[in-house]
mmCIF file of C-alpha atoms in Angstrom:
data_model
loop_
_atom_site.group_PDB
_atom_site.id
_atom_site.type_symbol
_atom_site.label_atom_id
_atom_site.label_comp_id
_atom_site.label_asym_id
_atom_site.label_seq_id
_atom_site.Cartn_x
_atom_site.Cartn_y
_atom_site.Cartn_z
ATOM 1 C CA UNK A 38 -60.630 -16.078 -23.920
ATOM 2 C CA UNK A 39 -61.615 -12.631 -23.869
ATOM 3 C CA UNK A 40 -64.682 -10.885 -22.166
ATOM 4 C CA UNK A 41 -68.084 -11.075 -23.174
ATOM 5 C CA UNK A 42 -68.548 -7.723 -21.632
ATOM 6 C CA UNK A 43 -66.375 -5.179 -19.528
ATOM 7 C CA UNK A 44 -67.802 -2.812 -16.505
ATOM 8 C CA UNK A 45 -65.627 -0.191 -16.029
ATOM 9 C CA UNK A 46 -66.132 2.583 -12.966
ATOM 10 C CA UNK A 47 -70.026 1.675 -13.134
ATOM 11 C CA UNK A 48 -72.195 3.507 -10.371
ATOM 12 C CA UNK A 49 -75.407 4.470 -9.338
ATOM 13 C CA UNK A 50 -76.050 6.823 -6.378
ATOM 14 C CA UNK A 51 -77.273 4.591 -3.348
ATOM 15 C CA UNK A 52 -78.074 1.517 -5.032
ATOM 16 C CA UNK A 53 -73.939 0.434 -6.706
ATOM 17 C CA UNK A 54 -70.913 1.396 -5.868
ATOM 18 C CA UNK A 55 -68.183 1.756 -8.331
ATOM 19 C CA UNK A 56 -67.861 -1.601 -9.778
ATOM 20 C CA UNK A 57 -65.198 -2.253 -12.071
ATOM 21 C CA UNK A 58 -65.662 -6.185 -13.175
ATOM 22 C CA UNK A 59 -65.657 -8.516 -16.223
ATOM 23 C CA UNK A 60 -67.738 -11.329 -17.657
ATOM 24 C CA UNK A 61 -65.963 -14.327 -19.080
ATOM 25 C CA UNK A 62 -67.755 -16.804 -21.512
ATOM 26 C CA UNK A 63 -70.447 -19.019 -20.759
ATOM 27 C CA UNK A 64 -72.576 -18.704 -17.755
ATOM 28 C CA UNK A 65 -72.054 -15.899 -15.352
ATOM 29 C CA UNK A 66 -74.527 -15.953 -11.887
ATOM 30 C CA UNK A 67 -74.553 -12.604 -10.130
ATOM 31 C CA UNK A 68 -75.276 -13.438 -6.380
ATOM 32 C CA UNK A 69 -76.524 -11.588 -3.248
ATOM 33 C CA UNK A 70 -79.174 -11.401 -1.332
ATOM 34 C CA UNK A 71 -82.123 -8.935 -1.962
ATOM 35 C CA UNK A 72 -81.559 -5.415 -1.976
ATOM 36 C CA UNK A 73 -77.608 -6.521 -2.914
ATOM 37 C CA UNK A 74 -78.126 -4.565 -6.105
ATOM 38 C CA UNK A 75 -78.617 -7.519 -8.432
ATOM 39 C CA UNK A 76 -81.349 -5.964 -10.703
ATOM 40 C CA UNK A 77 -79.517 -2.419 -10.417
ATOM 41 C CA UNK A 78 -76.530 -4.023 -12.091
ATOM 42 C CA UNK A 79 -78.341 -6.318 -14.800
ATOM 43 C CA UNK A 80 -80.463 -3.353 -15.692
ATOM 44 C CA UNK A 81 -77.304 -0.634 -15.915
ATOM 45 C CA UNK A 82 -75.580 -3.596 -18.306
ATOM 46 C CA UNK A 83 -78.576 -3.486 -20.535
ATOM 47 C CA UNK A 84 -78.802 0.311 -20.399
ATOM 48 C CA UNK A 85 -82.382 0.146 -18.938
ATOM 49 C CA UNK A 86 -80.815 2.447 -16.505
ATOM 50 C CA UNK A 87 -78.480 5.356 -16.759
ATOM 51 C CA UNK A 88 -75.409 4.954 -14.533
ATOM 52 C CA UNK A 89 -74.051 8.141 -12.715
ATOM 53 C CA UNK A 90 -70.959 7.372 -14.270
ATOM 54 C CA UNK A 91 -69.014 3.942 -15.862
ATOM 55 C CA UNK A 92 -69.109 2.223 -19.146
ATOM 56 C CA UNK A 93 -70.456 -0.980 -20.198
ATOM 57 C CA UNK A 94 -68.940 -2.358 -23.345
ATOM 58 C CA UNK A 95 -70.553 -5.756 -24.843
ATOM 59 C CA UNK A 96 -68.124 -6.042 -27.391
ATOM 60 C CA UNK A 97 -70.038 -6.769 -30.330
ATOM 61 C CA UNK A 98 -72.288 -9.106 -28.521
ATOM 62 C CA UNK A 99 -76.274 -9.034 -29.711
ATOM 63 C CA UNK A 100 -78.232 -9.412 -26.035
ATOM 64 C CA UNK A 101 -81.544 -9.853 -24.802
ATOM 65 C CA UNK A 102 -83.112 -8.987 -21.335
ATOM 66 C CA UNK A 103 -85.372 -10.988 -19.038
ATOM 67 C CA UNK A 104 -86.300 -8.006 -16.412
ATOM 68 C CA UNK A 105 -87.683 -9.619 -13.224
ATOM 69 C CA UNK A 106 -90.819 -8.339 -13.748
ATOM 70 C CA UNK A 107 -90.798 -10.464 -16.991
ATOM 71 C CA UNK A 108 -92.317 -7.327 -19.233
ATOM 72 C CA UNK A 109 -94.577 -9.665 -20.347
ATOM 73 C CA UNK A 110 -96.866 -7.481 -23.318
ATOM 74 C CA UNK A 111 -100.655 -7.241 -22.383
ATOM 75 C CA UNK A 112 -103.050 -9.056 -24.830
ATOM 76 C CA UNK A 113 -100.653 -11.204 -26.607
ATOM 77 C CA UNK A 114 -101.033 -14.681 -27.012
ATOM 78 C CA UNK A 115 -97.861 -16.510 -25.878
ATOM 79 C CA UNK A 116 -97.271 -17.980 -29.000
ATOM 80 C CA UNK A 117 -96.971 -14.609 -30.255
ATOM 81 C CA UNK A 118 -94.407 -13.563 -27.753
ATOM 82 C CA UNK A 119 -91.999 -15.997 -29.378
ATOM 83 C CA UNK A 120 -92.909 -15.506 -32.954
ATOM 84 C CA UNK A 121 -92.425 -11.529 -32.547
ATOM 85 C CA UNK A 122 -88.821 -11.800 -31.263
ATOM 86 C CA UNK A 123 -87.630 -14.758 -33.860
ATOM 87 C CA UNK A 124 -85.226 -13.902 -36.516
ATOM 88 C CA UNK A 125 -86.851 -15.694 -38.659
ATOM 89 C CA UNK A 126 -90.291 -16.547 -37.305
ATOM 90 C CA UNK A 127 -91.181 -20.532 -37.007
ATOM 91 C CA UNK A 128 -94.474 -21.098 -35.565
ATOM 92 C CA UNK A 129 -92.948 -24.991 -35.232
ATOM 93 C CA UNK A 130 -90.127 -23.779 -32.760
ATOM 94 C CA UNK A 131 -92.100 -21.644 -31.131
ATOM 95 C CA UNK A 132 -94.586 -24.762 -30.240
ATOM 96 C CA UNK A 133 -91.503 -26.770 -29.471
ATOM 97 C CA UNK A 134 -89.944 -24.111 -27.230
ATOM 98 C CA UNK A 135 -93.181 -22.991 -24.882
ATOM 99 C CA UNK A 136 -93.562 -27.264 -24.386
ATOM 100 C CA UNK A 137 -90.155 -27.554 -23.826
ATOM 101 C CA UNK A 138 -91.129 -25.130 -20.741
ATOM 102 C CA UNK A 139 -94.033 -27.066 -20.075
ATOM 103 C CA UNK A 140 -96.426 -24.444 -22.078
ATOM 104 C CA UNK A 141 -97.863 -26.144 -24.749
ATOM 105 C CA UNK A 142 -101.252 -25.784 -23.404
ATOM 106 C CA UNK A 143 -101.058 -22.030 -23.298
ATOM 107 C CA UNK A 144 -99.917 -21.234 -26.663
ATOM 108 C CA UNK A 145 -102.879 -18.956 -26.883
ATOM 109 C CA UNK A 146 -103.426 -17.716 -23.317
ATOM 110 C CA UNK A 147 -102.418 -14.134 -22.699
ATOM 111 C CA UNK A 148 -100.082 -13.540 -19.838
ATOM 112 C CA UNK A 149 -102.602 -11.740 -17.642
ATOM 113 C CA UNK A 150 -104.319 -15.646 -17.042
ATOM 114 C CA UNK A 151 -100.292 -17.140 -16.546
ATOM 115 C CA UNK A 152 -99.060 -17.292 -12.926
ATOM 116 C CA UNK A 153 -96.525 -15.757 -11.855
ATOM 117 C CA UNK A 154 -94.108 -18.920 -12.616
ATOM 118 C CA UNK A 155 -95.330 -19.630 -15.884
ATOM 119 C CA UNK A 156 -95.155 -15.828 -16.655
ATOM 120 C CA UNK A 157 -91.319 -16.085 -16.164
ATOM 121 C CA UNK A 158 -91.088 -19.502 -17.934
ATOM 122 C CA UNK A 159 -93.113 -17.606 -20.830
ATOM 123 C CA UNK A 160 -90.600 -14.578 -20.562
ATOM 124 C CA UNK A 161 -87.425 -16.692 -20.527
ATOM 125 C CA UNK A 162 -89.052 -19.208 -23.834
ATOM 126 C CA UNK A 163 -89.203 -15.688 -25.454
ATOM 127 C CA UNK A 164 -85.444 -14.918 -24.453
ATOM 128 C CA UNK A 165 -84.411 -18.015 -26.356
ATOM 129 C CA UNK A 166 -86.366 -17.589 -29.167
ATOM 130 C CA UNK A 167 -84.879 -14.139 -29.733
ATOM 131 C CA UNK A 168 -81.648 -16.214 -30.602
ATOM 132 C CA UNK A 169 -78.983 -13.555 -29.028
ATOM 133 C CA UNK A 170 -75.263 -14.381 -28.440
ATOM 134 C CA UNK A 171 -76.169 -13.345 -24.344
ATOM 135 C CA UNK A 172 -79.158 -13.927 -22.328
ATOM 136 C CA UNK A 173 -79.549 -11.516 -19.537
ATOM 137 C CA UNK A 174 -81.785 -13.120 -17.350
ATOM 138 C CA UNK A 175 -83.086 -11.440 -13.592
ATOM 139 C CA UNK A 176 -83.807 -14.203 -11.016
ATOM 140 C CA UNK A 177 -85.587 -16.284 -14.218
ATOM 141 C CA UNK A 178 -87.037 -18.603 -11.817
ATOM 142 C CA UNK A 179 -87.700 -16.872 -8.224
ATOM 143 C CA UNK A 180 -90.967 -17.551 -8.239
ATOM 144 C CA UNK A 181 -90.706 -21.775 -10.047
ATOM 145 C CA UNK A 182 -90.795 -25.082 -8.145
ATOM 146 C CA UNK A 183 -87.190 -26.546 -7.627
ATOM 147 C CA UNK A 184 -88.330 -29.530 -9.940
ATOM 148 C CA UNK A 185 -89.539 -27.166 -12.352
ATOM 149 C CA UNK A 186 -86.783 -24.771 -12.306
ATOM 150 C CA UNK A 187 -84.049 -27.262 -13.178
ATOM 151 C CA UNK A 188 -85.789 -28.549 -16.359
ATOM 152 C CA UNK A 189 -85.850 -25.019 -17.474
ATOM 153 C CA UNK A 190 -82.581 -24.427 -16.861
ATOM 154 C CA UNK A 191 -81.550 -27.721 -18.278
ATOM 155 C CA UNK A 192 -82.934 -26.392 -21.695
ATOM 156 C CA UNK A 193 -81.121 -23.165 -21.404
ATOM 157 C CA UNK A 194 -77.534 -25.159 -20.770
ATOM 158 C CA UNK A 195 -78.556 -27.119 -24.133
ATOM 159 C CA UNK A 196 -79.302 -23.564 -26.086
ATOM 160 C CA UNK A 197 -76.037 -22.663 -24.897
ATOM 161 C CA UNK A 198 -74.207 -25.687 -26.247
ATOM 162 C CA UNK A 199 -75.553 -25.622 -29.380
ATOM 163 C CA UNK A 200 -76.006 -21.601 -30.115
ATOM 164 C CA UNK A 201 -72.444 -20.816 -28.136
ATOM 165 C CA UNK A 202 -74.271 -18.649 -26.798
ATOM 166 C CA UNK A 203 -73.956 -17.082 -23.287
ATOM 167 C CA UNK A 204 -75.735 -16.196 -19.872
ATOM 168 C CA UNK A 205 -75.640 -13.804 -17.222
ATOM 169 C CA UNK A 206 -78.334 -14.225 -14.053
ATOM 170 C CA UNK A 207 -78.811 -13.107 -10.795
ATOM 171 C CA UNK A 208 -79.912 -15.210 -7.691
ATOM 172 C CA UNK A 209 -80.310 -15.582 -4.314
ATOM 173 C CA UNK A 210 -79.786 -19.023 -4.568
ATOM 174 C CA UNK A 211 -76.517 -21.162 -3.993
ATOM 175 C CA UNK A 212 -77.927 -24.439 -5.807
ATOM 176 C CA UNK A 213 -78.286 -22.396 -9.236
ATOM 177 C CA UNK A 214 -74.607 -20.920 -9.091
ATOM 178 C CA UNK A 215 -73.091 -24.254 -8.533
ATOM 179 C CA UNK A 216 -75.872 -26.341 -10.819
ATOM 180 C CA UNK A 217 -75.455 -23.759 -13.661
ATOM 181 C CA UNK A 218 -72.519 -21.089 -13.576
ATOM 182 C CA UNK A 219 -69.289 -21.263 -14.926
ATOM 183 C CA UNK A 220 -68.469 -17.987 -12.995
ATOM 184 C CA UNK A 221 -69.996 -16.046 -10.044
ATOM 185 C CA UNK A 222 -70.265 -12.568 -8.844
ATOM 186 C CA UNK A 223 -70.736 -11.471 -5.271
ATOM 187 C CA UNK A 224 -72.865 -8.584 -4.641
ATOM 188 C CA UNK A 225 -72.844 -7.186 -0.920
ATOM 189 C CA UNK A 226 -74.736 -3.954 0.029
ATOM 190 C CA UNK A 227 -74.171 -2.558 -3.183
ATOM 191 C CA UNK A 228 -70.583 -3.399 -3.751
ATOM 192 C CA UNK A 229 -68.996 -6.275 -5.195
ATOM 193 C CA UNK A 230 -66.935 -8.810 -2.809
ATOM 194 C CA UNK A 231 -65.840 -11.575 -5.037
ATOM 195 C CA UNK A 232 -65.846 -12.528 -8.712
ATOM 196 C CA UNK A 233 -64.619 -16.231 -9.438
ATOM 197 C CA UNK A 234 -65.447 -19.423 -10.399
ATOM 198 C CA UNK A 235 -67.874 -20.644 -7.905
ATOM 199 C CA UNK A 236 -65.944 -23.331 -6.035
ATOM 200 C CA UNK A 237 -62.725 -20.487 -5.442
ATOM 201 C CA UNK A 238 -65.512 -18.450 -4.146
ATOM 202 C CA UNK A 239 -66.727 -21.079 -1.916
ATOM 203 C CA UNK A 240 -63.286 -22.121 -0.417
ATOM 204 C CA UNK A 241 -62.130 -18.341 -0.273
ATOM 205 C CA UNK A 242 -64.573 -16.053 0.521
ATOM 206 C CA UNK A 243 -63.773 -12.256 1.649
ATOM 207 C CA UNK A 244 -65.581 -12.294 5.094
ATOM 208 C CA UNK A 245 -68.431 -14.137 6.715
ATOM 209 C CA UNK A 246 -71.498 -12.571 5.070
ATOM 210 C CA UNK A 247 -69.868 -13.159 1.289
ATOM 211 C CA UNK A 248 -69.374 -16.656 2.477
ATOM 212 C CA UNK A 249 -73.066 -17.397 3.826
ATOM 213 C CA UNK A 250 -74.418 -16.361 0.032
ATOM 214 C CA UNK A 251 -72.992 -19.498 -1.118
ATOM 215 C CA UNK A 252 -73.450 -21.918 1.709
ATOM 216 C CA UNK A 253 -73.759 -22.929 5.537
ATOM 217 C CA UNK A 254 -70.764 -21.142 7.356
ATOM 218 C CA UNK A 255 -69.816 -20.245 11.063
ATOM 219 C CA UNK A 256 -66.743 -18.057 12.164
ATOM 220 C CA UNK A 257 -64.703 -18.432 15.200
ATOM 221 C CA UNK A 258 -63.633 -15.046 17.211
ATOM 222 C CA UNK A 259 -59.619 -14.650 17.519
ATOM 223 C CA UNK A 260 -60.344 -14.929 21.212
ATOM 224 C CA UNK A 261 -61.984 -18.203 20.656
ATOM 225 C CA UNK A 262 -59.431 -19.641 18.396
ATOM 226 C CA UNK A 263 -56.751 -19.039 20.773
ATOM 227 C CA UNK A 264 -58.205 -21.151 23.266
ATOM 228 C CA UNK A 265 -59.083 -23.884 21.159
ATOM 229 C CA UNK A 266 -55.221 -23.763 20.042
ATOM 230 C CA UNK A 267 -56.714 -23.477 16.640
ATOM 231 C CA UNK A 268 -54.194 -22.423 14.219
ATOM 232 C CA UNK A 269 -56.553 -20.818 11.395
ATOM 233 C CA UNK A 270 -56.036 -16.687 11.050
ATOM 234 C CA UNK A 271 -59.497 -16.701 8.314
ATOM 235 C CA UNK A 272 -61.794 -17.528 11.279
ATOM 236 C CA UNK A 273 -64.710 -18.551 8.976
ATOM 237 C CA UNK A 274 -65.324 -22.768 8.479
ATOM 238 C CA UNK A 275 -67.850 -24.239 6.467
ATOM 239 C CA UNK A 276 -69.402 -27.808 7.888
ATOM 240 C CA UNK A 277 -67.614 -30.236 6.248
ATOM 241 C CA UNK A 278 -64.664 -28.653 7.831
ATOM 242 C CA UNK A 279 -65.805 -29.010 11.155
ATOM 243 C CA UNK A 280 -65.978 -32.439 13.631
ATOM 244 C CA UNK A 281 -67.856 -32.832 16.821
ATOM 245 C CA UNK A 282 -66.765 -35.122 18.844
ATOM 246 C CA UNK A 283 -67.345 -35.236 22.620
ATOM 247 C CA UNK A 284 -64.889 -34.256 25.415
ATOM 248 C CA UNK A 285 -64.425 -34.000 29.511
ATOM 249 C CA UNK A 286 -63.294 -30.433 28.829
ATOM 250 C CA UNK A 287 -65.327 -29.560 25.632
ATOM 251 C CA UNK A 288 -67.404 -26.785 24.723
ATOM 252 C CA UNK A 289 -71.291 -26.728 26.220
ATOM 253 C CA UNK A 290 -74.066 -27.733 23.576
ATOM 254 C CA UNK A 291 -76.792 -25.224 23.697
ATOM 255 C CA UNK A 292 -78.902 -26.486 21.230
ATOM 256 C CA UNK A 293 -78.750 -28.927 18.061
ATOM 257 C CA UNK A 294 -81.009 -28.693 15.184
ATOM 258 C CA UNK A 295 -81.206 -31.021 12.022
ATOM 259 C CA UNK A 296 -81.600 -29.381 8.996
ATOM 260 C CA UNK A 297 -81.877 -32.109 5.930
ATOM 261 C CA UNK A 298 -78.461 -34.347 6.383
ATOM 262 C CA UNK A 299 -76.676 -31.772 8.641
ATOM 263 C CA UNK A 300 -76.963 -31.053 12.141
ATOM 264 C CA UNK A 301 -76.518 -27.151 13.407
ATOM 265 C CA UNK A 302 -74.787 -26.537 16.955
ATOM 266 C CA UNK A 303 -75.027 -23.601 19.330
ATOM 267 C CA UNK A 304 -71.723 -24.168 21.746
ATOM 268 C CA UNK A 305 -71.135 -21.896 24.703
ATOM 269 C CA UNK A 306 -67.785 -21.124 25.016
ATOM 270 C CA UNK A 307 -65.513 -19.057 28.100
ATOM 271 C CA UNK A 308 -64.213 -16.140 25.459
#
């Protein structure tokens, strides 16, 4: 299937390097961790930003922008946020939407007396309501409870379904590219390292930082490998790749933390 939108050449002095990428249907995360340039490239696709040089084509497509400040507008009620960016204005929906993201009760509060989660649950309930064929969402739910979070974006998966509509979002956060995105994009320093589905990403990533974004990982030195007779020239090896077992001649444990159901090992080795 074709693009939903095409970066060609697209650059921004200090902040993006030239980034020359495309965005397939459905739901697209754009990962890295702050400072990547997440919010530099979501705002140069909307054209909130002027790029140094590049194009951004979005082939037809009608979008609407979440910025990760929300741009929430003083004074209005929340009710009225929806009802002002409806096609065709349903006070109904609107109540249906905000309780769907667990806002009924502030239908009529203004966003100044929100916090900061239900701001962004507010600002992503008016996204939706807009009804465009792409939602361009900025870390929708940085600051929203796990628990919470995945309701919400339960409800956007179902607007998806039944508007064919799209998504692009950034994130810090591995659990929401493999709970939510059909596709990823790595963001490193500014400069894009990978761009795949999320599970090629995961099994293949381009060096030991790209890797980390999306999980627990731990590399192995040439030297190292070589004296383990380890026969692996990528070096990097997430944990269910790795056993411990115990040996005469085996590596010295310097210290073993459990984190959840996983266990973390600092080994000593002779290299």
């Amino acid at each position: 299937m074709p693009p939903i939108c095409r970066v060609a050449g697209l650059e921004i002095r200090d902040r993006l390097f030239p980034t020359t990428v495309e965005f397939p249907p459905g739901v697209t995360a754009v990962i890295g961790e702050s400072g990547a340039g997440k919010s530099t490239l979501l705002s140069l696709l909307v054209g909130f930003e002027r790029p140094r040089s590049g194009t951004v084509d979005w082939c037809g497509n009608r979008i609407f922008w979440m910025p990760q400040d929300q741009g929430s507008w003083p004074g209005i009620s929340a009710i009225d946020h929806l009802l002002y960016v409806m096609p065709a204005p349903d006070r109904a929906q609107a109540q249906e939407l905000l309780a769907g993201f667990g806002l009924a009760e502030f239908a009529h509060t203004i966003p100044e007396r929100l916090s900061l989660g239900q701001a962004a649950r507010l600002a992503t309930a008016r996204a939706v309501a807009a009804d465009p064929d792409v939602l361009v969402l900025d870390e929708p739910f940085s600051s929203t409870d796990s628990a919470t979070a995945n309701r919400c974006w339960e409800l956007l998966v179902r607007w998806r379904e039944k508007r064919q509509g799209h998504i692009i979002f950034s994130t810090h956060r591995a659990d929401e590219v493999f709970g939510f995105a059909d596709f990823a994009i790595c963001l490193l320093q500014g400069a894009v390292v990978g761009s795949a589905p999320p599970l090629e990403l995961y099994q293949n990533p381009a060096n030991l930082d790209a890797a980390c974004l999306l999980g627990p990982c731990t590399s192995l030195p040439a030297e190292a490998r070589a004296a383990l007779e380890i026969e692996d020239h990528r070096g990097l090896y997430r944990p269910e790749e790795l056993t411990i077992t115990a040996a005469d001649d085996g590596l010295t444990v310097r210290e073993m933390r459990q984190i959840g159901s996983r266990f973390e090992l600092w080994l000593e080795t002779d290299c």
